[in-house]
C-alpha positions as a printed Julia matrix, in Angstrom:
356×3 Matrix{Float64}:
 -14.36  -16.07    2.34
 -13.81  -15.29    6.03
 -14.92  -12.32    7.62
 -10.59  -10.47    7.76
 -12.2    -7.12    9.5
 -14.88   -8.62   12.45
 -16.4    -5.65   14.5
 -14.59   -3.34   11.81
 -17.44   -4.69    9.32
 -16.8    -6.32    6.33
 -14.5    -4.97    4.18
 -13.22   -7.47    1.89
 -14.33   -7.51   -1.68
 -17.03  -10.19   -3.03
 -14.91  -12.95   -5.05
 -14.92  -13.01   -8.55
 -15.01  -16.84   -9.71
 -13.94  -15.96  -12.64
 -10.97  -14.87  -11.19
  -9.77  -18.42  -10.75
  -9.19  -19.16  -14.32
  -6.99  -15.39  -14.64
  -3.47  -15.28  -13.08
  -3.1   -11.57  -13.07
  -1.82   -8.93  -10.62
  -4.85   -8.09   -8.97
  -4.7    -4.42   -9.63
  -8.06   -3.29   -9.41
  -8.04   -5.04   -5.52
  -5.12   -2.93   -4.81
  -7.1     0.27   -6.18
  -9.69   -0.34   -4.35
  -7.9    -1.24   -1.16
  -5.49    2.08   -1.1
  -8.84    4.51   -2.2
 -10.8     3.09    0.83
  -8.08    4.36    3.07
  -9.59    6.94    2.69
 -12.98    5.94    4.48
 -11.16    5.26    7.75
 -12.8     7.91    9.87
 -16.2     6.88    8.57
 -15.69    3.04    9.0
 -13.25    2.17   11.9
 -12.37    4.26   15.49
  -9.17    1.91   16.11
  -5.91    1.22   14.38
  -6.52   -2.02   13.32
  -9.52   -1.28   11.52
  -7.74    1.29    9.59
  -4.62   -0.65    8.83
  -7.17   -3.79    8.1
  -7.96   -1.83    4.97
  -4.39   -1.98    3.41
  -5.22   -5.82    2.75
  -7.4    -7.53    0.37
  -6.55  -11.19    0.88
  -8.58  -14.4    -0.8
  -8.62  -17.76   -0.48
  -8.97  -18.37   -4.45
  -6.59  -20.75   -6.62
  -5.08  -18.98   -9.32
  -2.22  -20.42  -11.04
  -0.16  -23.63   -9.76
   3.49  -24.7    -9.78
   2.51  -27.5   -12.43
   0.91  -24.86  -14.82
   4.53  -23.66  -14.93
   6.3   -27.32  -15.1
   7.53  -26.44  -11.66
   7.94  -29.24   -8.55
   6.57  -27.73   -5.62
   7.0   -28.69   -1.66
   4.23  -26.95    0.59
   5.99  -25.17    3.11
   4.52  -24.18    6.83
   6.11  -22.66    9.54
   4.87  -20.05   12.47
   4.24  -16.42   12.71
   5.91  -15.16   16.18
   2.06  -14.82   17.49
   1.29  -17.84   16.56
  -0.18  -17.98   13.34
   0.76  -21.11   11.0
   1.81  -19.62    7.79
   2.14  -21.42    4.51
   4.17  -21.07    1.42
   5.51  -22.76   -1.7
   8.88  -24.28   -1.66
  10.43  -24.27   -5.71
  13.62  -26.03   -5.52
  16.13  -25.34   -8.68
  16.13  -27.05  -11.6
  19.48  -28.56  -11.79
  21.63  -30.9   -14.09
  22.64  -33.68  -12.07
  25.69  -32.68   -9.12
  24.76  -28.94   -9.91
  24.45  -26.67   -7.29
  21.81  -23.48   -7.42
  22.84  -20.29   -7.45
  21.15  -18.53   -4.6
  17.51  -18.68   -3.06
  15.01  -15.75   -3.59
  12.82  -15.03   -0.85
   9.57  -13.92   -2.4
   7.06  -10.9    -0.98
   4.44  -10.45   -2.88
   1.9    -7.34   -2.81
  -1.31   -6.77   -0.58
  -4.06   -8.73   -2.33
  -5.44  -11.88   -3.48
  -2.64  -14.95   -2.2
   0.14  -16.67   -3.61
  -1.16  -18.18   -6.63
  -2.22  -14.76   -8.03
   1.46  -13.51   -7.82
   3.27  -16.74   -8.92
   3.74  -15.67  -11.94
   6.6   -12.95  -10.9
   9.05  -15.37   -9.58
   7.96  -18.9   -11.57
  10.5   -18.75  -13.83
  13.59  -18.43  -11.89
  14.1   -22.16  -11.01
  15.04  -22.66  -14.81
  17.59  -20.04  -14.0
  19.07  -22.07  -11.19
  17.35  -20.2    -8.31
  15.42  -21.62   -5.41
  12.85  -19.68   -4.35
  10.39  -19.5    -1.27
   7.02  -17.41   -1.95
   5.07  -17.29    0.93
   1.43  -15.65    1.97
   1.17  -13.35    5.37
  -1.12  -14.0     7.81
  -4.48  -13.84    6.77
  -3.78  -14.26    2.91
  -4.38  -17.68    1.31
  -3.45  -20.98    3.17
  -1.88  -18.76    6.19
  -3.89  -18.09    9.23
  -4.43  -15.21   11.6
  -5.31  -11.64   10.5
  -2.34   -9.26    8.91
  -1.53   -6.08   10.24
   1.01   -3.73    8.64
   3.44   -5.02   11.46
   2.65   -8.41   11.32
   3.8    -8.98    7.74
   7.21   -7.53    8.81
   7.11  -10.58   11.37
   5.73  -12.97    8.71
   8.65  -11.91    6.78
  10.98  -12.41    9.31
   9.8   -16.24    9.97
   9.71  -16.69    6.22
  13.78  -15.62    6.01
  14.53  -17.83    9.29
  12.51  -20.88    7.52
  14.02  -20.17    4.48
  17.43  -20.28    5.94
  16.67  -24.17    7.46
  15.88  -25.29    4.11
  18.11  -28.66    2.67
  20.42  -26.84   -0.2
  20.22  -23.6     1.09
  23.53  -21.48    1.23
  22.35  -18.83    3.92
  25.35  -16.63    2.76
  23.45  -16.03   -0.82
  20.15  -15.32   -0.57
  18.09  -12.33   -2.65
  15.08  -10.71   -1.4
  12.95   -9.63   -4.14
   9.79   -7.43   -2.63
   6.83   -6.11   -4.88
   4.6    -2.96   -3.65
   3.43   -3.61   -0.25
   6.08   -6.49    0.01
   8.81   -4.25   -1.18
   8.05   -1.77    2.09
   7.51   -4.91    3.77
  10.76   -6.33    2.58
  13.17   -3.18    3.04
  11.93   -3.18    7.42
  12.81   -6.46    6.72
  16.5    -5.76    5.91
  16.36   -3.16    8.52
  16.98   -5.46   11.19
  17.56   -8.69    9.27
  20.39   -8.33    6.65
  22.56  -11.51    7.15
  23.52  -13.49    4.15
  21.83  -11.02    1.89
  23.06  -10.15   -1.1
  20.87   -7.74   -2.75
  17.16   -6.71   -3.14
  14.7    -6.74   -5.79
  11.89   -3.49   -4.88
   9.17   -3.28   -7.46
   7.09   -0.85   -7.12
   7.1    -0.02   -3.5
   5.61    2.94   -1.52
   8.14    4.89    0.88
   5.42    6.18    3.23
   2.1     4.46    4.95
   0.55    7.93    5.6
   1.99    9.23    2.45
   0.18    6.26    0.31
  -2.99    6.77    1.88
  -2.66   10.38    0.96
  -2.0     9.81   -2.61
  -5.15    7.42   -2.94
  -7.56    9.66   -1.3
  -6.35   12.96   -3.1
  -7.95   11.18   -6.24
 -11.54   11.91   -4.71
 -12.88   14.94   -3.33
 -14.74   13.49   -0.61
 -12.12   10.81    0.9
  -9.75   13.54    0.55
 -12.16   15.57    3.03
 -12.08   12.52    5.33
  -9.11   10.87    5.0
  -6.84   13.02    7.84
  -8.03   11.56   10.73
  -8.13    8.34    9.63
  -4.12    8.79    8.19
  -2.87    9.67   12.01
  -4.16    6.1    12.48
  -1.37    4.57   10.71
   2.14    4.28   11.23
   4.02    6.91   11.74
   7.84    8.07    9.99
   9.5     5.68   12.52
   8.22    2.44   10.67
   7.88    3.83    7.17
   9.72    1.61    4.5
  11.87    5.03    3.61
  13.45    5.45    7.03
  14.06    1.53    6.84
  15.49    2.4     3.7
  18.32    4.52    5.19
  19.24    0.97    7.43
  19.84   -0.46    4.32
  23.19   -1.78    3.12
  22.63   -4.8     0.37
  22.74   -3.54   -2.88
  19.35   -2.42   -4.48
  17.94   -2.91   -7.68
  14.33   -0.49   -7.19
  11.63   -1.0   -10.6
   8.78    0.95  -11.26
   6.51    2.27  -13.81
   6.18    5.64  -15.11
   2.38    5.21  -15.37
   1.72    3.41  -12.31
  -1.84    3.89  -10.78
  -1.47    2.59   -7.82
   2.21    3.78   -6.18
   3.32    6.96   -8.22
   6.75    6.68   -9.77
   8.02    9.22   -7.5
   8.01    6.6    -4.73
  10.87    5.1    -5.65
  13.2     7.78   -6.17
  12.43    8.92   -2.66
  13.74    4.77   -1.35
  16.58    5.84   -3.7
  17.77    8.95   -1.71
  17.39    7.09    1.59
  19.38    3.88    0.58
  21.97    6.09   -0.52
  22.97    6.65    2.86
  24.8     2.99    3.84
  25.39    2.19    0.28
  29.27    2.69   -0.89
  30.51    4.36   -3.71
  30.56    0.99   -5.85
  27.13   -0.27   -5.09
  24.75    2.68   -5.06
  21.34    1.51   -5.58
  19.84    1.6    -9.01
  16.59    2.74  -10.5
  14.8     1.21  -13.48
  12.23    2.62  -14.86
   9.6     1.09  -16.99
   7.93    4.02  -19.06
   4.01    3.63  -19.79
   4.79    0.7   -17.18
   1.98   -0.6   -14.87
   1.82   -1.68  -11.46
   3.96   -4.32  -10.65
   3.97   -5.54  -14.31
   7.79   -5.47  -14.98
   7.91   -9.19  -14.27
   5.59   -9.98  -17.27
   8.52   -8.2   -19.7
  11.17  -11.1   -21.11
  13.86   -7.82  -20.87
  12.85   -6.93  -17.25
  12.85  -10.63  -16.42
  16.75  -10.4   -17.95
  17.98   -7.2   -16.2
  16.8    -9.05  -13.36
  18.99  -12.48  -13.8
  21.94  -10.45  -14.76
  21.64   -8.08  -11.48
  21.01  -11.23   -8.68
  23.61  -13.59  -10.98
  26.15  -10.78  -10.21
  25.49  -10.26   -6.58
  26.24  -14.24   -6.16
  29.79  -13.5    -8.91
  27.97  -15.24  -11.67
  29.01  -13.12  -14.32
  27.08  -13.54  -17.82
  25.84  -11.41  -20.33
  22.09   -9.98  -19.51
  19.38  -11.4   -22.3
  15.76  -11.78  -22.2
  14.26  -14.25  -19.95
  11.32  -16.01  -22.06
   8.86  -18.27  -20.14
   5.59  -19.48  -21.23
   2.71  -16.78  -20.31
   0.6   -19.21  -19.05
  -2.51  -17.07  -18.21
  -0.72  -13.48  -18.05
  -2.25  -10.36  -19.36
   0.49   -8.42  -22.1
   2.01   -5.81  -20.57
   2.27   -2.52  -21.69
   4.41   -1.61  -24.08
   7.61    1.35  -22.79
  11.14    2.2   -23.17
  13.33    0.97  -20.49
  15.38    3.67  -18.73
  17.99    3.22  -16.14
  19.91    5.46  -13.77
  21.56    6.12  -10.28
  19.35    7.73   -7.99
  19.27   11.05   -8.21
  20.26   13.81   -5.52
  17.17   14.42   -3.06
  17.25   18.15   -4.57
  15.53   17.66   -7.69
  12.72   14.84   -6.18
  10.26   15.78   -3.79
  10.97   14.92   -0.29
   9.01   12.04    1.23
   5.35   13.39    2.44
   5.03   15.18    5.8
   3.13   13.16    8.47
């Protein structure tokens, strides 16, 4: 694995080979990723050091778009500094003179590459969705080094690529972001809304500083270090909540009650914020998954349904929501919970989004 942190030492994780035979959200990277946040003053004296430590990229082959019957077209295309990224192109499956429904752009969360999240959006060509699922700099395939900014960019040159694909109607398109790429995903929409029409968040964080926070308050000592190293991160002005308030697509935001990783709470706080641009009609929604995981709502046939049934309507295909069964090639069970919905709720009775 290349060195992703140079003269800020190496802080990538040793592979696991065994890892390549399990397609599973690579939780335990994440964990580890977010708590060593809280090392920043004691391993890096610049920005990019500290923000370094918010990735956990590999180069490992997980799953592939034949384990899940699926025809896919290697896509590249360049990074505005440069870097040549790479993603997986996975046209609809159509009956003959068919047309598909919408394209989802895929942003997946902060570790491992593309293969390990695959799973989350492999089975929406069978629904009649194209999709483009894509790695940021640094992760996979895709060159350069990521930075928390630079995957907003990435983003960016993944939506204008996705746009220039053959079949493509740029006027219904669905961005569907999980954890880091559901921040990542609503600074995309801050500046970059057109043709949009909704967004999938799962299990997204509404503050860098605040995230950081809520990994090192779980130790004693990184919660002794972790200050300086937090002022080294982005400030309000770029956290996904304020992008949040920019926001105008409708929202569908998922989490888990339980989650480890990005506390509940999270999401309730992007709630309050998207409120602001969102009419009366199209407030965004909140689903949560109780006992649910990080980032496992995509594993669940009745998730995967809520799901169709919300991006179906935003394109006026109207038909009744049902479970989405696929074949779990490779995918841990999720925990079992009771689904709840509801609108957001008022920013009174949720805690405001952390100080910074």
């Amino acid at each position: 694995m290349p060195n992703t942190a140079d003269h800020c030492g190496d802080l990538t994780p040793t592979p696991n080979p065994a890892a390549a035979h399990a397609a599973r959200p690579a939780s335990g990277r994440v964990r580890r990723g977010l708590l060593a946040l809280g090392l920043a003053t004691l391993l890096a004296t610049t920005t990019g050091c500290v923000e370094r430590l918010f990735f956990q990229p590999d180069q490992q082959v997980y799953t592939t778009p034949a384990q899940f019957g699926l025809t896919a077209q290697d896509l590249y295309f360049n990074a505005p500094d440069g870097s040549r990224l790479h993603g997986w192109w996975l046209p609809a499956q159509l009956a003959p003179g068919a047309q598909a429904k919408g394209t989802v752009l895929h942003l997946h969360g902060n570790a491992a590459n593309v293969s390990n999240h695959l799973p989350a959006v492999a089975w929406l060509p069978a629904q009649g969705w194209h999709v483009l699922t894509f790695d940021y700099r640094g992760f996979g395939q895709s060159q350069g080094r990521p930075t928390l900014d630079g995957v907003v960019e990435d983003a960016q040159a993944a939506l204008n690529a996705l746009r220039q694909q053959p079949g493509v109607d740029p006027k219904r398109i669905v961005v569907f972001g999980q954890s880091l790429g559901g921040a990542t995903a609503l600074r995309l929409l801050a500046q970059d809304s057109t043709g949009v029409v909704g967004a999938v968040i799962d299990s997204a964080f509404a503050s860098y500083r605040g995230i950081a926070r809520e990994a090192a308050a779980r130790s004693a000592l990184l919660g002794a270090v972790a200050p300086a190293g937090v002022k080294l991160l982005p400030g309000p002005e770029k956290d996904p909540v304020t992008a949040a308030a920019k926001v105008s697509v409708p929202t569908l935001l998922i989490h888990g009650t339980a989650d480890r990783i990005v506390d509940y709470q999270n999401s309730y706080q992007l709630a309050v914020a998207l409120n602001a641009l969102s009419p009366p009609d199209r407030l965004p929604e909140v689903l949560e998954l109780r006992d649910g995981q990080h980032i496992d709502a995509m594993r669940r046939p009745e998730i995967r349904g809520h799901v169709l049934g919300m991006i179906n309507g935003w394109v006026g295909v109207v038909v009744p929501s049902q479970p989405v069964f696929v074949p779990e090639i490779l995918l841990t069970p999720p925990e079992p919970g009771i689904i709840q919905r509801g609108p957001p709720p008022a920013p009174g009775p949720k805690p405001a989004p952390p100080t910074t």
